[in-house]
PDB file of C-alpha atoms in Angstrom:
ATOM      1  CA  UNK A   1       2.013 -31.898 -32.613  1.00  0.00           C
ATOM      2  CA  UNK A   2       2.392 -28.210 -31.343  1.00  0.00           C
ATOM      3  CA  UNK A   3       5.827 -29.161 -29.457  1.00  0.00           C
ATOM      4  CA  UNK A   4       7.098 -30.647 -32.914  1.00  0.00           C
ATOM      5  CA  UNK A   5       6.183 -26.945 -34.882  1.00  0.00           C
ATOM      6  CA  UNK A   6       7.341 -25.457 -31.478  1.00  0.00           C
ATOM      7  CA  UNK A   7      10.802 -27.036 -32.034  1.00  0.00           C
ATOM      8  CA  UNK A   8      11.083 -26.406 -35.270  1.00  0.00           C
ATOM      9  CA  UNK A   9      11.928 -22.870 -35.070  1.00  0.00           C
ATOM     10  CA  UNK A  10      15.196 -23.864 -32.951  1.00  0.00           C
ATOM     11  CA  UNK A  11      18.403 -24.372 -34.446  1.00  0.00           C
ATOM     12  CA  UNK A  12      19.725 -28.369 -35.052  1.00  0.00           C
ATOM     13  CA  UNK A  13      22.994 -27.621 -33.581  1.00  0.00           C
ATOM     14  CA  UNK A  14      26.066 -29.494 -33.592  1.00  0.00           C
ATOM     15  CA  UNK A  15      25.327 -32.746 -35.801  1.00  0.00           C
ATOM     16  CA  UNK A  16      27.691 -35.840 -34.380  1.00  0.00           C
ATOM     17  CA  UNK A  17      29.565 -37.827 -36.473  1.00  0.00           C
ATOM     18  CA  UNK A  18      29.181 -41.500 -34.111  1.00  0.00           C
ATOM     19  CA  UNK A  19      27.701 -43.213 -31.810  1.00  0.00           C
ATOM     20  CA  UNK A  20      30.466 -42.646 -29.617  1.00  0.00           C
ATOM     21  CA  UNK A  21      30.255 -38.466 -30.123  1.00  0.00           C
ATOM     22  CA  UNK A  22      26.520 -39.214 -29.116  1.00  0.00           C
ATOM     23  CA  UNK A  23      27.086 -41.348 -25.912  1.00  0.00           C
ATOM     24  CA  UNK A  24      30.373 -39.306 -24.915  1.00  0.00           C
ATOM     25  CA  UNK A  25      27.593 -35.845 -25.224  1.00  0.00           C
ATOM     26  CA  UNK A  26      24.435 -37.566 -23.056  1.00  0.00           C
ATOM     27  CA  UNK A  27      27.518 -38.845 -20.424  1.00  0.00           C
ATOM     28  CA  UNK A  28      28.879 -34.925 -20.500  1.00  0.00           C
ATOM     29  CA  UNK A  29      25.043 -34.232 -19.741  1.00  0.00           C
ATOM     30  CA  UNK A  30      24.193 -36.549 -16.958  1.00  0.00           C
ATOM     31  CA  UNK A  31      27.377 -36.085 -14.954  1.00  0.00           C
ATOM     32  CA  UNK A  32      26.524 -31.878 -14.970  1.00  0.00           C
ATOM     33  CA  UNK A  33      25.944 -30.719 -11.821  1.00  0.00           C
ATOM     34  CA  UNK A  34      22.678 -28.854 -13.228  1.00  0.00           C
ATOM     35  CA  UNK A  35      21.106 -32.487 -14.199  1.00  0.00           C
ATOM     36  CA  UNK A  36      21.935 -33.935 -10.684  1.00  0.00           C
ATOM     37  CA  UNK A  37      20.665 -30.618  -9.000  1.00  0.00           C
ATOM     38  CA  UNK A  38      17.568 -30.035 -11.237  1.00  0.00           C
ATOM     39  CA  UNK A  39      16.159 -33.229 -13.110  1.00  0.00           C
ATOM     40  CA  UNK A  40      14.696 -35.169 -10.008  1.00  0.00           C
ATOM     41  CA  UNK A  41      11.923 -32.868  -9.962  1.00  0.00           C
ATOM     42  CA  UNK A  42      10.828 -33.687 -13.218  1.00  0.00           C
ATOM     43  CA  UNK A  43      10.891 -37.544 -12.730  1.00  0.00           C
ATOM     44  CA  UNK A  44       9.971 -37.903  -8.948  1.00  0.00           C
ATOM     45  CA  UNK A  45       7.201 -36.958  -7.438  1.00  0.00           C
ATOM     46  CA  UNK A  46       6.996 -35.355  -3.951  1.00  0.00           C
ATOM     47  CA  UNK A  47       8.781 -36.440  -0.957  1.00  0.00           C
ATOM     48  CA  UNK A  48      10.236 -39.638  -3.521  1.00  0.00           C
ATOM     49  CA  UNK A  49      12.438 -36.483  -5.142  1.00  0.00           C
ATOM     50  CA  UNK A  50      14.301 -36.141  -1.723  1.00  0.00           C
ATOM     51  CA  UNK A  51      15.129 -39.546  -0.911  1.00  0.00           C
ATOM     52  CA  UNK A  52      18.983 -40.006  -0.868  1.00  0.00           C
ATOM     53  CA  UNK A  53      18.757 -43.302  -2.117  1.00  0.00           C
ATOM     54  CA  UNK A  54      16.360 -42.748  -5.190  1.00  0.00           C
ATOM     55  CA  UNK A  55      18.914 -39.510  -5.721  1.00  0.00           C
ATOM     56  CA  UNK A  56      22.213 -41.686  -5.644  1.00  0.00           C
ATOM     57  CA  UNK A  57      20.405 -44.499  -7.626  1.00  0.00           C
ATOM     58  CA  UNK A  58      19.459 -41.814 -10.515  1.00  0.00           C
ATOM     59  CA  UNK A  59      23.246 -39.924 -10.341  1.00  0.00           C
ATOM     60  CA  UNK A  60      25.067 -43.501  -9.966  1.00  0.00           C
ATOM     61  CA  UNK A  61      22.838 -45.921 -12.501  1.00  0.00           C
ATOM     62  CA  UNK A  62      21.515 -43.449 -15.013  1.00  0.00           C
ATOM     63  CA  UNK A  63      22.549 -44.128 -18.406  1.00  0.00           C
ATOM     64  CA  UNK A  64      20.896 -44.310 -22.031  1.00  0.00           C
ATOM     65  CA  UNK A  65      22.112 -46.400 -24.808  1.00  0.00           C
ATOM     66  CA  UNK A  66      21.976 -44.964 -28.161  1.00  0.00           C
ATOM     67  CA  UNK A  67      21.720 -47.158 -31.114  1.00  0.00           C
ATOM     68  CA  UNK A  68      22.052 -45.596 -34.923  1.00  0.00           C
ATOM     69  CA  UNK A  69      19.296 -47.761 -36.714  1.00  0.00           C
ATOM     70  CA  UNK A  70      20.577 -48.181 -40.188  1.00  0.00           C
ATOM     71  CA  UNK A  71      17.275 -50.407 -41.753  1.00  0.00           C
ATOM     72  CA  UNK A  72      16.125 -48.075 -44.485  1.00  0.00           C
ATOM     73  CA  UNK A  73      12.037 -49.097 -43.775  1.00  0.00           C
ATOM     74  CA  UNK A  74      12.443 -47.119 -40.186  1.00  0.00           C
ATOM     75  CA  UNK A  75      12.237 -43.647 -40.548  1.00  0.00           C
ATOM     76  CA  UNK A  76      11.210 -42.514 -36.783  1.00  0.00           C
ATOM     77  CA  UNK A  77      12.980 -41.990 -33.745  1.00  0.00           C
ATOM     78  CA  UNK A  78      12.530 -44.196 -30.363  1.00  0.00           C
ATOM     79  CA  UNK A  79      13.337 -42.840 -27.071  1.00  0.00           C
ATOM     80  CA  UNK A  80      11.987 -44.884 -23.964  1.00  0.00           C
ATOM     81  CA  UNK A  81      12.753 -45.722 -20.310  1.00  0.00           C
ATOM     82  CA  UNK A  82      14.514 -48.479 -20.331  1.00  0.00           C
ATOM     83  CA  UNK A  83      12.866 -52.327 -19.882  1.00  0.00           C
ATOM     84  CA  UNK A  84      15.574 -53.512 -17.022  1.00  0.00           C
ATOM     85  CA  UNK A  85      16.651 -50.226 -15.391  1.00  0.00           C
ATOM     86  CA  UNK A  86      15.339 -47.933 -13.049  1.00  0.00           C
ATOM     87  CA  UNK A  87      16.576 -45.114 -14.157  1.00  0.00           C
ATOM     88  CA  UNK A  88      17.824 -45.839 -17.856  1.00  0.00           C
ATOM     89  CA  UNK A  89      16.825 -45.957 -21.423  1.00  0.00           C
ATOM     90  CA  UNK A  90      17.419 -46.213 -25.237  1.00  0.00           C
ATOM     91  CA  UNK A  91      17.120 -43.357 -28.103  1.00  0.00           C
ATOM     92  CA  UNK A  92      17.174 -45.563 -31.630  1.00  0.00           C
ATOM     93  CA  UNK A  93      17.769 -42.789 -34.215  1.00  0.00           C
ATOM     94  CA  UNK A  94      17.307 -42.939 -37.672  1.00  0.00           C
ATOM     95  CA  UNK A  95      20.513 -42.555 -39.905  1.00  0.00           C
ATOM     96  CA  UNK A  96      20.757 -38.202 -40.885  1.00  0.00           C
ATOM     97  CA  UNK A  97      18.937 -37.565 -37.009  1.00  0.00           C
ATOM     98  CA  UNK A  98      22.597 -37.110 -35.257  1.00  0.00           C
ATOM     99  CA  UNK A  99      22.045 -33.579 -34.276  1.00  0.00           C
ATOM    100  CA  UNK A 100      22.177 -31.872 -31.046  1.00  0.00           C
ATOM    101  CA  UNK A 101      18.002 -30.353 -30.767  1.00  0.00           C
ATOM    102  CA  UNK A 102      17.361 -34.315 -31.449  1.00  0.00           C
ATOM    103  CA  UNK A 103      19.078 -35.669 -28.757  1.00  0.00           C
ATOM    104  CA  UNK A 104      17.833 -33.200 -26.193  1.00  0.00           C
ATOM    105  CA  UNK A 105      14.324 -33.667 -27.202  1.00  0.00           C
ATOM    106  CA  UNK A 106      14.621 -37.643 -27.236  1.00  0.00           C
ATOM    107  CA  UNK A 107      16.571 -37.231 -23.593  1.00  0.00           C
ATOM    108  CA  UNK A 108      13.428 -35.777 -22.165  1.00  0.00           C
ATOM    109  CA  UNK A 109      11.270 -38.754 -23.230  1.00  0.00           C
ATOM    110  CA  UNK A 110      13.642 -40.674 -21.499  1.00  0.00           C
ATOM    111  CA  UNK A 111      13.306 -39.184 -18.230  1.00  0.00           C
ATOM    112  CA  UNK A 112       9.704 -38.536 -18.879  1.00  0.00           C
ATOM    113  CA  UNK A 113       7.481 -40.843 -16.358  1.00  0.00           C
ATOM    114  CA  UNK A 114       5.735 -43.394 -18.351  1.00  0.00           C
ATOM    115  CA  UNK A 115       2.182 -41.970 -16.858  1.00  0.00           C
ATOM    116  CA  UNK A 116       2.996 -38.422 -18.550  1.00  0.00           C
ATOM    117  CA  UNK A 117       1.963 -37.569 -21.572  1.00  0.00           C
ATOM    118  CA  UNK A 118       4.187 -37.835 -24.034  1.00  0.00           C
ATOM    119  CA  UNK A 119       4.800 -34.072 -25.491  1.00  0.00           C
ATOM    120  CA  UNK A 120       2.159 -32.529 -22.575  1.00  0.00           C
ATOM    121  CA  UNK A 121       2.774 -30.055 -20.295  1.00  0.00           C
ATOM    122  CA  UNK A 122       5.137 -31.471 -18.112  1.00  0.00           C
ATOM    123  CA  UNK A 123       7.598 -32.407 -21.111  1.00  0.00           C
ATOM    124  CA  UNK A 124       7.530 -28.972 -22.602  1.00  0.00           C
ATOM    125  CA  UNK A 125       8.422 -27.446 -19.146  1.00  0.00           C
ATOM    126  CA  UNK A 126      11.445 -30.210 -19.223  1.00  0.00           C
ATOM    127  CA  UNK A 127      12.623 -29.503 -22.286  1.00  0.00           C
ATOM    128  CA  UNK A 128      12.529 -25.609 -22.047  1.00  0.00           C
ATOM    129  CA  UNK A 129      14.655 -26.246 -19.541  1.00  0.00           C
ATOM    130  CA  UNK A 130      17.008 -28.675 -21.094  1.00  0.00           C
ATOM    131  CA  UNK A 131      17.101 -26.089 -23.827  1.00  0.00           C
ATOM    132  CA  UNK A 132      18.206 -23.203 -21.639  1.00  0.00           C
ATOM    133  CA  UNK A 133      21.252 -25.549 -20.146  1.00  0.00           C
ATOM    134  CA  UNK A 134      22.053 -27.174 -23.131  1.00  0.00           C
ATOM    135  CA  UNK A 135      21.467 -24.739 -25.871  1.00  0.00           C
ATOM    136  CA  UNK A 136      22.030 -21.308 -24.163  1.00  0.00           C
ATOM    137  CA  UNK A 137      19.435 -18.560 -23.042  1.00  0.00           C
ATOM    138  CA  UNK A 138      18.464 -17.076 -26.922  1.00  0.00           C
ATOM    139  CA  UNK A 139      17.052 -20.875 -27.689  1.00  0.00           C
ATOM    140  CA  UNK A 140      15.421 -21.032 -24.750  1.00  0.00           C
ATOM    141  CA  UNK A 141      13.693 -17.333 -25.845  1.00  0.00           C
ATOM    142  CA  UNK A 142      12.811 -18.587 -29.777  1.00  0.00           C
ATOM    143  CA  UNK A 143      11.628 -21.602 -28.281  1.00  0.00           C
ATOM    144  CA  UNK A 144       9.409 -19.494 -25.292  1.00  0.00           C
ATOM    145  CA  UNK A 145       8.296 -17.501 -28.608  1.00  0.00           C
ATOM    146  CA  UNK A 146       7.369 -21.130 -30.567  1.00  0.00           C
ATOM    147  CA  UNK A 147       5.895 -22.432 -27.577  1.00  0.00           C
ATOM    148  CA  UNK A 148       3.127 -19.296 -27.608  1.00  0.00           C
ATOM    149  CA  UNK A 149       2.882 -18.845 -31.234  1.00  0.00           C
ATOM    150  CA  UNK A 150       1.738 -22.493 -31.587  1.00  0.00           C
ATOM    151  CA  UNK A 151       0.045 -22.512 -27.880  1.00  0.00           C
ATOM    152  CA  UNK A 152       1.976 -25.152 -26.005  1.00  0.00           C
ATOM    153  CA  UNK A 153       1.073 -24.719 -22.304  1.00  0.00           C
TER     154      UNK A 153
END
């Protein structure tokens, strides 16, 4: 719970309109050069992070599907790896939960091994640094600031 009060003191950003704004985003995202240079660390672990094939698999295959879940009764957000894929997953969203700070958050649970803890350590560091790339350098400070007021490690 101390990432969620962490995150609250960042801004919600842009809030998209469709599915298709959403998708069109997380594609901009995943075909940077700063997520094919930086995210392997954060989802492979040692020597696995420099294999050329695992690399290509995770530039080439990578995708996540978004679906806008309309059912009044479900009021939380879904983000997993994906059941089929490697290197793939699904955010389900809410209706109202279209903004920018949401989709960077649920991205990182997608990339997030399944053996990590959930909002630990590991996805703080990931999303500080989504943050930074995504968000510019004075979110990543208010969210630095968030991150020791409520004691995130």
């Amino acid at each position: 719970m101390r990432v969620y009060r962490a995150t609250r003191e960042l801004p919600y950003g842009r809030r998209f309109s469709t599915i298709s704004e959403i998708e069109s985003y997380i594609n901009n995202i995943i075909s940077t050069s700063w997520w094919k240079d930086n995210i392997f660390r954060y989802v492979c672990e040692g020597d696995l992070a420099n294999l050329t094939s695992v690399r290509k698999m995770m530039i080439e295959d990578f995708y996540i599907k978004i679906v806008i879940n309309n059912r009044k009764r479900r009021k939380n957000i879904v983000a997993r790896g994906a059941r089929t894929g490697l290197f793939s997953g699904e955010i389900i969203l809410p209706k109202g939960y279209e903004y920018k700070k949401i989709i960077l958050h649920e991205i990182c649970h997608v990339i997030l091994p399944d053996y990590l803890s959930p909002h630990g350590v590991e996805y703080a560091k990931i999303f500080l640094s989504i943050i930074k790339r995504f968000m510019g350098n004075e979110n990543e400070e208010l969210l630095k600031k968030a991150y020791e007021k409520n004691k995130v490690k």
